[in-house]
Coordinates of C-alpha atoms and ligand atoms in Angstrom, one line a residue:
M193 CA 86.0 -21.3 -33.3
M194 CA 82.9 -19.0 -34.2
E195 CA 83.3 -16.4 -37.2
Q196 CA 83.9 -12.5 -36.4
P197 CA 80.9 -10.5 -37.6
I198 CA 81.7 -8.0 -39.7
T199 CA 81.1 -5.1 -37.5
E200 CA 83.5 -6.9 -34.8
L201 CA 86.6 -7.1 -37.1
S202 CA 89.4 -4.5 -37.8
N203 CA 89.2 -2.3 -40.8
P204 CA 92.4 -2.9 -42.7
L205 CA 92.3 1.0 -43.6
S206 CA 92.5 2.2 -40.3
Y207 CA 95.3 -0.2 -39.3
N208 CA 97.5 2.3 -37.9
I209 CA 95.1 5.1 -37.3
D210 CA 96.9 5.2 -33.2
K211 CA 100.3 6.3 -35.0
A212 CA 98.2 9.1 -37.7
S213 CA 98.9 12.6 -37.7
P214 CA 95.4 14.5 -37.0
K215 CA 94.7 15.6 -40.6
E216 CA 95.8 11.9 -41.5
I217 CA 93.2 10.8 -38.6
A218 CA 90.4 12.1 -40.8
E219 CA 91.8 10.8 -44.0
I220 CA 91.3 7.8 -42.2
L221 CA 88.0 8.3 -41.3
Y222 CA 86.8 9.1 -44.6
A223 CA 88.4 6.4 -46.4
C224 CA 86.5 3.7 -44.0
D225 CA 83.6 6.2 -44.8
L226 CA 83.0 6.0 -48.3
E227 CA 82.4 2.4 -47.4
I228 CA 79.1 3.3 -46.5
F229 CA 78.5 3.8 -50.4
Y230 CA 80.8 1.7 -52.1
G231 CA 81.3 -1.4 -50.2
W232 CA 83.6 -3.1 -48.2
N233 CA 85.2 -6.3 -50.5
E234 CA 82.9 -7.4 -53.5
T235 CA 79.4 -5.7 -51.7
K236 CA 77.9 -2.8 -52.5
G237 CA 77.2 -0.7 -49.0
V238 CA 73.6 1.2 -48.8
R239 CA 73.8 0.5 -52.9
D240 CA 73.3 -3.1 -53.2
E241 CA 69.9 -3.6 -55.3
N242 CA 68.4 -6.1 -52.9
V243 CA 67.8 -2.8 -50.3
I244 CA 67.0 -0.5 -52.5
N245 CA 64.2 -2.5 -53.6
K246 CA 63.3 -3.5 -50.1
I247 CA 63.6 0.4 -49.0
E248 CA 61.3 0.9 -51.9
Q249 CA 58.6 -1.8 -50.5
L250 CA 58.9 -1.3 -46.8
A251 CA 57.9 2.6 -47.9
H252 CA 55.5 1.9 -49.4
K253 CA 53.9 0.0 -46.4
I254 CA 55.0 2.7 -44.2
S255 CA 52.8 5.4 -46.0
E256 CA 49.7 3.3 -45.3
V257 CA 50.9 3.1 -41.7
I258 CA 51.0 6.7 -42.1
E259 CA 47.4 7.0 -43.5
N260 CA 45.7 5.2 -40.6
A261 CA 44.4 7.2 -37.9
C262 CA 45.6 3.4 -35.7
G263 CA 48.7 2.8 -37.7
A264 CA 52.3 2.9 -35.9
V265 CA 55.8 3.7 -36.7
V266 CA 58.2 2.6 -34.0
I267 CA 61.8 2.3 -34.3
S268 CA 63.6 1.3 -31.4
G269 CA 67.2 0.4 -30.0
C270 CA 70.3 0.1 -28.0
G271 CA 72.9 3.1 -27.4
T272 CA 73.3 5.2 -30.7
S273 CA 70.7 2.9 -32.2
G274 CA 68.4 4.2 -30.1
R275 CA 69.0 7.5 -30.2
I276 CA 69.1 7.9 -33.8
A277 CA 65.5 6.0 -33.4
F278 CA 64.8 9.5 -31.2
L279 CA 65.7 11.8 -33.7
T280 CA 63.9 10.3 -36.4
A281 CA 60.9 9.7 -34.8
R282 CA 60.9 13.6 -33.7
T283 CA 62.2 15.1 -37.0
F284 CA 59.3 13.0 -39.0
N285 CA 57.0 13.4 -36.4
K286 CA 57.6 17.8 -36.8
Y287 CA 57.3 17.5 -40.0
L288 CA 54.0 15.3 -40.3
K289 CA 52.3 17.6 -38.6
S290 CA 53.5 20.8 -40.2
K291 CA 51.7 19.0 -42.6
G292 CA 48.3 18.8 -40.5
G293 CA 49.2 14.9 -40.5
N294 CA 49.0 12.5 -37.3
E295 CA 52.3 12.2 -35.4
C296 CA 52.4 8.5 -36.2
F297 CA 56.2 7.7 -35.5
H298 CA 57.5 6.8 -32.1
Y299 CA 60.8 5.7 -30.9
I300 CA 61.9 3.0 -27.9
I301 CA 65.3 3.3 -26.3
A302 CA 66.9 0.6 -24.1
G303 CA 67.1 2.2 -20.9
D304 CA 64.5 4.3 -21.8
D305 CA 65.1 8.0 -21.5
R306 CA 67.7 8.8 -19.3
A307 CA 69.9 6.2 -21.8
L308 CA 69.2 9.4 -24.9
F309 CA 72.5 11.1 -23.5
T310 CA 74.2 8.9 -20.7
S311 CA 75.5 5.3 -21.5
L312 CA 73.0 3.1 -19.3
E313 CA 74.2 -0.5 -21.6
L314 CA 72.9 -3.4 -19.3
A315 CA 70.1 -2.5 -20.3
E316 CA 70.5 -3.6 -23.9
D317 CA 70.9 -7.6 -22.5
D318 CA 66.6 -7.9 -21.3
P319 CA 64.4 -9.4 -24.3
V320 CA 61.5 -9.5 -21.9
V321 CA 61.9 -5.4 -21.1
G322 CA 62.0 -5.1 -24.9
A323 CA 59.3 -6.6 -25.8
Y324 CA 57.2 -5.3 -23.0
R325 CA 58.0 -1.9 -23.6
L326 CA 57.0 -2.5 -27.2
Q327 CA 53.4 -3.7 -26.3
Q328 CA 52.7 -1.2 -24.0
L329 CA 53.4 1.3 -26.6
C330 CA 51.4 -0.3 -29.1
Q331 CA 48.1 -1.3 -27.3
N332 CA 45.9 0.4 -29.0
K333 CA 47.5 0.1 -32.6
T334 CA 45.9 -1.9 -35.6
D335 CA 49.0 -1.9 -38.1
V336 CA 52.7 -1.2 -36.8
V337 CA 56.0 -1.6 -38.9
Y338 CA 58.1 -2.2 -35.9
I339 CA 62.0 -1.6 -37.0
G340 CA 65.0 -3.0 -34.7
V341 CA 68.3 -1.9 -35.2
T342 CA 70.8 -3.4 -34.1
C343 CA 74.2 -2.8 -36.1
G344 CA 75.7 -5.8 -34.8
L345 CA 72.6 -8.0 -35.1
S346 CA 73.2 -8.5 -31.5
A347 CA 70.7 -6.8 -28.8
P348 CA 69.1 -8.8 -26.6
F349 CA 66.6 -6.0 -26.2
V350 CA 65.9 -5.7 -29.9
A351 CA 65.8 -9.5 -30.6
G352 CA 62.7 -9.7 -27.8
Q353 CA 61.1 -7.2 -29.6
L354 CA 61.3 -9.0 -33.1
D355 CA 60.3 -12.1 -31.3
Y356 CA 57.2 -10.4 -30.1
T357 CA 56.2 -9.0 -33.2
L358 CA 57.0 -12.3 -35.3
S359 CA 53.6 -14.0 -33.1
H360 CA 51.8 -10.7 -33.9
L361 CA 51.7 -10.9 -37.6
D362 CA 48.4 -10.0 -37.7
I363 CA 49.5 -6.2 -36.4
Y364 CA 53.0 -5.8 -36.5
T365 CA 55.5 -5.8 -40.2
P366 CA 58.8 -6.3 -38.4
V367 CA 62.2 -4.9 -39.5
L368 CA 65.8 -5.6 -38.8
I369 CA 68.2 -2.7 -39.4
G370 CA 71.6 -4.1 -38.9
F371 CA 75.4 -4.2 -41.0
N372 CA 76.2 -8.2 -40.6
P373 CA 75.0 -10.8 -43.3
V374 CA 72.4 -12.9 -41.2
H375 CA 74.7 -15.8 -40.9
Q376 CA 76.6 -13.9 -38.3
A377 CA 73.5 -13.0 -36.0
R378 CA 74.8 -13.7 -32.8
N379 CA 74.2 -16.9 -31.2
L380 CA 75.0 -16.6 -27.8
K381 CA 72.9 -18.1 -25.3
I382 CA 70.5 -14.8 -23.6
E383 CA 70.6 -14.8 -20.1
K384 CA 67.1 -15.6 -18.8
W385 CA 65.5 -16.6 -22.3
D386 CA 64.8 -19.9 -24.2
K387 CA 66.6 -18.3 -27.6
T388 CA 69.4 -16.6 -29.3
F389 CA 69.2 -13.6 -31.9
F390 CA 70.5 -15.6 -34.8
Q391 CA 67.3 -18.3 -33.7
V392 CA 65.0 -15.2 -33.9
V393 CA 66.8 -13.9 -37.3
Q394 CA 65.8 -17.5 -39.1
E395 CA 62.2 -17.2 -37.6
L396 CA 62.7 -13.2 -39.5
E397 CA 63.5 -14.7 -43.0
K398 CA 60.9 -17.3 -42.9
A399 CA 58.8 -14.3 -42.6
E400 CA 60.4 -12.5 -45.1
N401 CA 60.5 -15.3 -47.2
S402 CA 56.6 -14.6 -47.2
S403 CA 56.2 -11.2 -47.3
K404 CA 55.6 -10.5 -43.9
A405 CA 58.8 -8.7 -42.4
Y406 CA 61.9 -6.9 -44.2
I407 CA 66.1 -7.4 -43.1
L408 CA 68.1 -4.3 -44.2
N409 CA 71.4 -5.3 -44.0
P410 CA 73.8 -3.5 -46.1
I411 CA 77.4 -4.4 -46.0
I412 CA 79.7 -1.2 -44.9
G413 CA 82.6 -2.8 -43.9
P414 CA 84.5 -2.9 -40.4
E415 CA 84.2 0.4 -38.0
P416 CA 87.8 2.4 -38.2
I417 CA 87.5 1.9 -34.0
T418 CA 87.3 -1.9 -34.1
G419 CA 83.2 -2.4 -33.0
S420 CA 82.5 1.2 -32.5
S421 CA 79.1 1.1 -34.3
R422 CA 78.3 4.7 -33.1
M423 CA 80.5 5.5 -36.2
K424 CA 79.5 3.7 -40.0
S425 CA 76.8 1.9 -38.4
G426 CA 75.1 5.1 -36.7
T427 CA 75.5 7.1 -39.7
T428 CA 73.9 4.5 -42.4
T429 CA 70.9 3.8 -40.2
R430 CA 70.3 7.6 -40.0
I431 CA 70.9 7.4 -43.7
L432 CA 68.8 4.3 -44.1
L433 CA 65.8 5.5 -42.0
E434 CA 65.7 9.1 -43.1
I435 CA 65.5 7.5 -47.1
L436 CA 62.5 5.1 -45.9
S437 CA 60.8 7.5 -44.4
L438 CA 61.2 10.7 -46.7
K439 CA 59.7 8.1 -49.6
A440 CA 57.2 6.8 -47.3
I441 CA 55.6 10.7 -47.3
H442 CA 56.7 11.7 -51.0
R443 CA 56.1 8.7 -52.9
Q444 CA 58.3 10.7 -55.6
L445 CA 61.5 10.9 -54.4
S446 CA 64.1 8.1 -56.0
I447 CA 65.7 6.3 -53.7
S448 CA 69.3 6.2 -55.6
E449 CA 69.1 10.5 -55.6
L450 CA 68.4 10.5 -51.9
I451 CA 71.5 7.7 -51.7
S452 CA 74.0 10.5 -53.9
M453 CA 72.7 13.6 -52.1
Y454 CA 74.1 11.7 -48.9
E455 CA 76.8 10.8 -50.3
S456 CA 78.2 14.2 -51.8
A457 CA 77.4 15.6 -48.0
C458 CA 80.1 13.2 -47.0
H459 CA 82.2 14.7 -49.8
S460 CA 81.7 18.3 -48.7
V461 CA 82.8 17.2 -45.0
Y462 CA 85.9 15.8 -46.3
K463 CA 86.9 18.1 -48.6
Y464 CA 88.7 19.8 -45.2
T465 CA 90.6 17.4 -43.6
D466 CA 92.9 20.2 -43.2
D467 CA 90.7 22.0 -41.2
L468 CA 89.1 18.3 -39.5
G469 CA 92.5 17.9 -38.8
S470 CA 92.9 21.0 -36.8
M471 CA 89.8 20.5 -35.1
I472 CA 91.3 16.9 -33.9
D473 CA 94.1 18.4 -32.8
L474 CA 92.7 21.1 -30.1
A475 CA 90.4 18.7 -29.1
G476 CA 92.9 16.3 -28.8
A477 CA 95.2 18.7 -26.7
S478 CA 92.3 19.8 -24.6
L479 CA 91.7 16.0 -23.4
T480 CA 95.3 15.3 -23.2
S481 CA 96.2 18.5 -20.5
G482 CA 93.2 17.4 -18.5
G483 CA 90.4 20.0 -19.7
H484 CA 87.2 19.4 -21.1
V485 CA 85.3 19.5 -25.1
F486 CA 81.7 20.8 -24.5
Y487 CA 79.3 20.8 -27.4
L488 CA 76.9 23.7 -27.9
G489 CA 73.8 23.6 -30.7
C490 CA 70.4 24.2 -31.4
D491 CA 67.8 21.5 -31.8
G492 CA 69.3 18.1 -34.1
F493 CA 72.6 20.2 -33.4
G494 CA 72.4 20.2 -30.2
L495 CA 71.1 16.8 -30.0
M496 CA 73.6 14.9 -32.5
A497 CA 76.0 16.7 -30.8
M498 CA 74.9 15.1 -27.3
I499 CA 74.8 11.8 -29.0
D500 CA 78.3 11.9 -30.0
A501 CA 79.6 13.0 -26.5
S502 CA 77.2 10.2 -24.9
E503 CA 79.2 7.3 -26.4
C504 CA 83.0 8.5 -25.0
P505 CA 82.5 7.0 -21.5
P506 CA 81.4 3.5 -23.0
T507 CA 84.4 3.5 -26.0
Y508 CA 87.1 5.1 -24.3
G509 CA 86.8 4.7 -21.0
A510 CA 86.1 8.8 -20.3
S511 CA 84.3 10.3 -17.5
F512 CA 81.1 12.2 -18.7
H513 CA 82.7 15.4 -18.0
D514 CA 85.2 15.0 -20.7
M515 CA 82.9 15.5 -23.0
R516 CA 79.6 17.0 -22.9
G517 CA 76.7 18.1 -24.8
F518 CA 74.0 21.0 -24.6
V519 CA 71.1 21.8 -26.5
D520 CA 69.4 25.3 -26.7
G521 CA 66.2 24.9 -24.4
G522 CA 67.0 21.6 -23.2
F523 CA 64.1 19.2 -22.2
S524 CA 61.8 21.8 -23.2
A525 CA 63.1 21.2 -27.0
L526 CA 63.5 17.5 -26.8
L527 CA 59.7 16.0 -27.4
N528 CA 60.7 13.1 -25.8
N529 CA 58.7 9.7 -23.8
D530 CA 59.7 10.9 -20.4
G531 CA 59.9 14.8 -20.3
D532 CA 62.0 16.5 -18.4
L533 CA 64.6 14.4 -16.1
S534 CA 67.2 17.2 -15.7
S535 CA 66.2 16.5 -12.0
Q536 CA 67.8 13.2 -11.9
G537 CA 71.5 14.4 -12.1
P538 CA 74.1 15.9 -13.3
Q539 CA 74.5 13.9 -16.4
Y540 CA 70.4 15.4 -17.6
K541 CA 71.7 18.8 -17.1
I542 CA 71.7 19.7 -20.6
S543 CA 70.4 23.1 -21.4
I544 CA 72.6 26.2 -22.6
E545 CA 71.4 27.9 -19.2
D546 CA 72.5 25.0 -17.2
F547 CA 75.9 25.4 -19.0
E548 CA 76.2 28.6 -18.6
R549 CA 74.9 28.4 -14.9
D550 CA 77.3 25.7 -14.3
I551 CA 80.5 25.2 -16.1
V552 CA 81.2 28.6 -17.7
P553 CA 82.1 30.4 -14.7
S554 CA 85.3 27.6 -14.7
L555 CA 86.0 27.2 -17.9
A556 CA 89.6 26.9 -19.0
S557 CA 92.2 27.5 -20.8
S558 CA 92.5 23.8 -22.0
D559 CA 88.9 23.2 -22.3
L560 CA 87.4 23.5 -25.8
V561 CA 84.1 24.7 -26.7
V562 CA 82.5 23.9 -29.9
F563 CA 80.0 26.2 -31.3
L564 CA 77.7 24.0 -33.6
G565 CA 75.4 26.0 -36.2
E566 CA 75.0 29.4 -36.3
D567 CA 71.7 29.3 -34.5
I568 CA 73.6 29.2 -31.2
L569 CA 75.4 32.0 -31.9
H570 CA 72.7 34.1 -31.1
K571 CA 71.0 32.3 -28.0
V572 CA 74.4 32.3 -25.8
S573 CA 75.4 35.3 -23.3
E574 CA 78.6 37.5 -24.1
S575 CA 80.7 36.1 -21.2
I576 CA 81.3 32.6 -22.6
F577 CA 83.3 34.6 -25.9
S578 CA 85.3 36.5 -22.9
A579 CA 86.0 32.8 -20.9
P580 CA 89.9 31.5 -21.2
C581 CA 88.7 28.4 -23.2
K582 CA 89.9 27.4 -26.9
R583 CA 86.7 28.2 -29.0
V584 CA 85.9 26.4 -32.5
F585 CA 82.5 27.2 -35.2
V586 CA 81.0 24.8 -37.0
S587 CA 78.1 25.5 -39.7
C588 CA 77.1 24.4 -43.1
Y589 CA 77.3 27.1 -46.0
W590 CA 75.1 26.3 -48.7
P591 CA 76.0 28.7 -52.1
N592 CA 72.5 30.3 -52.1
N593 CA 72.5 30.7 -48.1
V594 CA 75.4 32.2 -47.1
P595 CA 76.2 32.3 -43.1
T596 CA 76.1 35.9 -42.0
T597 CA 79.8 36.6 -41.0
T598 CA 80.1 36.6 -37.4
T599 CA 82.8 39.0 -35.4
R600 CA 83.5 37.1 -32.7
S601 CA 86.9 35.3 -32.2
F602 CA 87.3 31.7 -32.6
S603 CA 90.9 29.5 -32.6
L604 CA 88.7 27.5 -35.9
S605 CA 86.1 28.6 -38.0
L606 CA 85.1 25.5 -39.7
V607 CA 82.4 25.9 -42.8
L608 CA 81.4 23.3 -44.5
E609 CA 80.0 24.1 -48.0
L610 CA 77.5 21.2 -48.8
D611 CA 76.5 20.7 -52.6
V612 CA 73.0 22.0 -52.9
A613 CA 72.8 21.0 -56.9
K614 CA 71.3 17.5 -56.4
L615 CA 68.1 20.0 -54.2
A616 CA 67.3 21.9 -57.1
S617 CA 64.9 19.9 -58.8
L618 CA 62.8 19.1 -55.7
N619 CA 60.1 21.4 -56.0
S620 CA 58.2 21.5 -52.6
D621 CA 59.9 24.1 -50.8
P622 CA 59.3 22.1 -46.7
L623 CA 60.6 19.0 -48.5
K624 CA 63.6 20.5 -49.7
A625 CA 63.7 22.4 -45.9
L626 CA 63.6 19.1 -44.4
I627 CA 66.4 17.5 -46.3
T628 CA 68.3 20.5 -46.0
K629 CA 67.9 19.9 -42.3
L630 CA 69.3 16.4 -42.2
L631 CA 72.1 16.7 -44.7
E632 CA 73.2 19.5 -42.3
E633 CA 73.0 17.0 -39.3
V634 CA 74.6 14.1 -40.6
S635 CA 77.3 16.5 -42.3
L636 CA 78.0 17.9 -38.3
K637 CA 77.6 13.9 -37.2
W638 CA 80.8 13.4 -39.5
V639 CA 82.4 16.2 -37.6
V640 CA 81.8 15.6 -34.4
N641 CA 82.6 11.7 -35.0
N642 CA 86.1 13.4 -36.5
L643 CA 86.8 15.2 -33.6
S644 CA 85.8 13.0 -30.2
T645 CA 87.1 9.9 -32.0
G646 CA 90.5 11.8 -32.7
A647 CA 91.1 13.6 -29.6
H648 CA 90.4 10.0 -28.0
I649 CA 93.0 8.5 -30.1
L650 CA 95.3 11.4 -29.4
K651 CA 95.1 11.3 -25.5
G652 CA 96.1 7.5 -26.5
K653 CA 92.9 5.5 -25.8
V654 CA 93.2 3.8 -29.0
C655 CA 96.2 0.8 -30.2
Q656 CA 96.4 0.4 -33.5
N657 CA 92.5 0.5 -34.1
K658 CA 91.4 -1.4 -30.6
M659 CA 89.2 0.8 -28.0
V660 CA 91.9 -0.7 -25.3
D661 CA 89.7 0.9 -22.5
V662 CA 86.4 0.3 -23.2
K663 CA 83.8 -0.4 -20.5
V664 CA 82.4 -3.9 -19.4
S665 CA 79.4 -2.7 -19.0
N666 CA 77.2 -5.6 -20.7
N667 CA 77.1 -8.9 -22.2
K668 CA 78.3 -8.0 -25.5
L669 CA 81.3 -5.5 -24.2
F670 CA 82.4 -8.0 -21.8
H671 CA 83.0 -10.5 -24.7
R672 CA 84.5 -8.0 -27.0
A673 CA 86.3 -7.2 -24.3
V674 CA 88.2 -10.4 -24.0
G675 CA 89.0 -10.0 -27.9
I676 CA 90.4 -7.5 -27.2
V677 CA 93.0 -9.1 -24.0
Q678 CA 93.4 -11.6 -26.5
N679 CA 94.7 -9.5 -29.2
Y680 CA 97.3 -8.6 -27.2
S681 CA 98.5 -11.9 -26.2
S682 CA 99.0 -15.6 -27.6
L683 CA 96.8 -17.2 -25.0
S684 CA 93.6 -19.0 -25.4
V685 CA 90.1 -17.3 -24.7
E686 CA 89.6 -19.3 -21.8
E687 CA 93.0 -17.6 -20.5
C688 CA 92.4 -14.2 -21.4
T689 CA 88.2 -14.4 -19.9
T690 CA 90.0 -15.8 -16.7
I691 CA 92.2 -12.8 -16.4
L692 CA 89.7 -10.5 -16.9
L693 CA 88.3 -11.8 -14.0
K694 CA 91.2 -11.3 -12.3
S695 CA 91.1 -7.5 -13.2
I696 CA 87.4 -7.2 -12.3
Y697 CA 87.3 -8.8 -9.0
D698 CA 91.0 -7.6 -8.2
T699 CA 92.4 -10.7 -7.2
D700 CA 95.0 -13.0 -8.3
S701 CA 93.2 -15.8 -7.4
L702 CA 90.0 -16.5 -8.1
T703 CA 87.4 -18.1 -5.7
A704 CA 84.7 -20.6 -7.1
D705 CA 81.7 -18.2 -6.8
Q706 CA 83.4 -15.3 -8.9
E707 CA 84.4 -17.9 -11.9
S708 CA 80.9 -19.6 -11.7
A709 CA 79.1 -16.2 -11.3
S710 CA 77.2 -14.8 -14.1
V711 CA 78.4 -12.3 -17.2
V712 CA 76.2 -9.9 -15.8
A713 CA 77.6 -10.2 -12.0
H714 CA 80.9 -9.9 -13.9
I715 CA 79.3 -6.6 -15.6
E716 CA 78.0 -5.4 -12.4
V717 CA 81.1 -5.4 -10.7
A718 CA 83.2 -4.2 -13.9
S719 CA 80.7 -0.9 -14.5
C720 CA 82.3 0.9 -11.6
K721 CA 85.6 0.3 -12.1
D722 CA 88.4 2.4 -14.4
M723 CA 90.6 0.4 -16.3
V724 CA 89.8 -2.9 -16.4
V725 CA 90.7 -4.0 -20.1
P726 CA 93.9 -2.2 -19.9
T727 CA 94.9 -3.7 -16.5
A728 CA 94.1 -7.2 -18.0
I729 CA 96.0 -6.6 -21.5
V730 CA 99.5 -5.8 -18.8
I731 CA 98.5 -9.1 -17.2
A732 CA 97.7 -11.1 -20.1
S733 CA 101.2 -9.5 -22.1
L734 CA 103.4 -10.1 -19.0
G735 CA 102.4 -12.5 -16.8
C736 CA 102.3 -10.3 -13.9
N737 CA 99.7 -9.9 -10.4
V738 CA 97.0 -7.4 -10.6
S739 CA 98.3 -4.6 -8.4
E740 CA 101.7 -4.8 -10.4
A741 CA 99.6 -4.4 -13.5
K742 CA 97.9 -1.3 -12.0
E743 CA 101.3 0.2 -10.6
M744 CA 102.8 -0.3 -14.6
L745 CA 99.2 2.0 -15.4
K746 CA 100.2 4.2 -13.3
S747 CA 103.7 5.0 -14.1
Q748 CA 102.6 5.3 -17.8
P749 CA 98.7 6.9 -18.3
V750 CA 99.0 7.1 -21.9
L751 CA 97.9 3.9 -22.5
R752 CA 99.0 3.3 -26.3
K753 CA 102.1 3.9 -25.1
L754 CA 102.4 1.3 -22.7
V755 CA 100.4 -1.6 -25.0
C756 CA 102.7 -0.2 -27.8
A757 CA 105.8 -1.2 -25.7
L758 CA 104.6 -4.6 -24.2
V759 CA 103.2 -5.9 -28.1
N760 CA 106.8 -4.8 -29.2
Ligands
F6P113 O1 76.7 -1.9 -25.7 C1 77.3 -0.4 -26.2 C2 77.0 -0.3 -27.7 O2 77.7 -0.9 -28.3 C3 77.1 1.3 -28.1 O3 78.0 1.7 -28.3 C4 76.5 1.0 -29.4 O4 75.5 2.6 -29.6 C5 75.5 0.3 -28.9 O5 76.0 -1.1 -28.1 C6 74.2 -0.6 -29.9 O6 74.6 -1.1 -30.4 P1 74.1 -2.3 -31.7 O7 73.6 -1.2 -32.3 O8 75.2 -3.4 -32.1 O9 73.0 -3.1 -30.9

């Protein structure tokens, strides 16, 4: 049997997270997040010396590229990884521009910009489109650092790009960021392609041995919700990309000092586990009673929150209405590749004006509005404060930058006091402002990840620490779903695959065509259905037929209760 990669393992620290109180949920998430800095088992997390050395060398290469008018730093990934690529490119281009430099950072996301805030997982499976997008973007470039991010060392989209760069090493310096040891890179056939991710990584290792490529893969342990790479892996991706970029622009910065700043931001956030617990409680009550959670923020805060919300549909089988984010200025503030997408459907209505027009009139007492940062309070109209919903305010507080007290009334105000001491040594104000912004954003990422994860746990969408209502929307998630079904039965992989297919095709007897169809064909059918995995879990544990399983799910909509009862 194939070894499970670390990013797909169940984290023992969170095994009982489904039975924890809201405050305990925050404590468990803290313990898991600390593995980013302290490592997992024998590993050292982001403090691994080998990783720090590689960051040092790579930052040097990036600084050369930044100076070159035909140079580019391209960051690419799928889902959260692509979204964080977008945020990083946006932040550092703004910074370079403010200093009169070239805006040489670029991002690519599988599924293009529509995937920035909505889930389009199937696009992750296409290595050919991945390579094509990169080739298009870099047509006139002569020196490119390409950074492919795939937390699980698995995304075919990124594999296609890495493979392309490996055959153009005269122009490209390929970099792979992920959080598994290289021998755990995915070794499954990629549809319509002749290599596996693992084979591409083997080539990359050869290039690395001759100093032509880099693999940055600190081991940070399994996710608190098994496989949910938007959490620790997403945060670590941010930290690595930001440290690399900061170090490339300001060579005097110390990598270890920068890591310590992120670590101290993490401790600062989790000093507030009581408040985080109360916030999770409020959000959980909203979702459980059929209400919604809306995040509002300016700039990076709004974008960070939208990224958080966008992962709830694939992870928890949530509807896009359940949790949504809105950013001041909407697309005009985004600086994204494809410009304004707001005409493409309700998912792409992302401005505060859209929120005030489409949502505020129907806000109910079961809804929760989360204001992120002080600035947003000056951007929204009074009507939000008289709506019958609940309101939470989250902001950051630096001892020398005390927020002005607001007269608004909130159900909860969470003002994080961040540690300013380490910033004091920086002698450039723009740099200080940039690092402050990055630390605030990562802090708010921890907060919103707590909120959305905790709320879905309270809604019953997590059993032990498994996402039992994951959407079967790409190859990786298909195989993860089979693993989850197997976890709740004593059946073989083959038997669980057959049961998952029965649930997907809604039949007790699969036709020969259904059985032999490709994984992509299964995904196309599964993507537009609800409760595919829960139905399969019930069938696997009770040996019942599809309609009986669906009846049971109707009678007990709190999934966790049903699955626990079955397991016991
Ligand atoms: O397939 C969906 C997803 O699991 C997202 O949740 C995640 O952000 C994305 O894949 C990227 O995964 P990776 O970084 O491992 O390629």
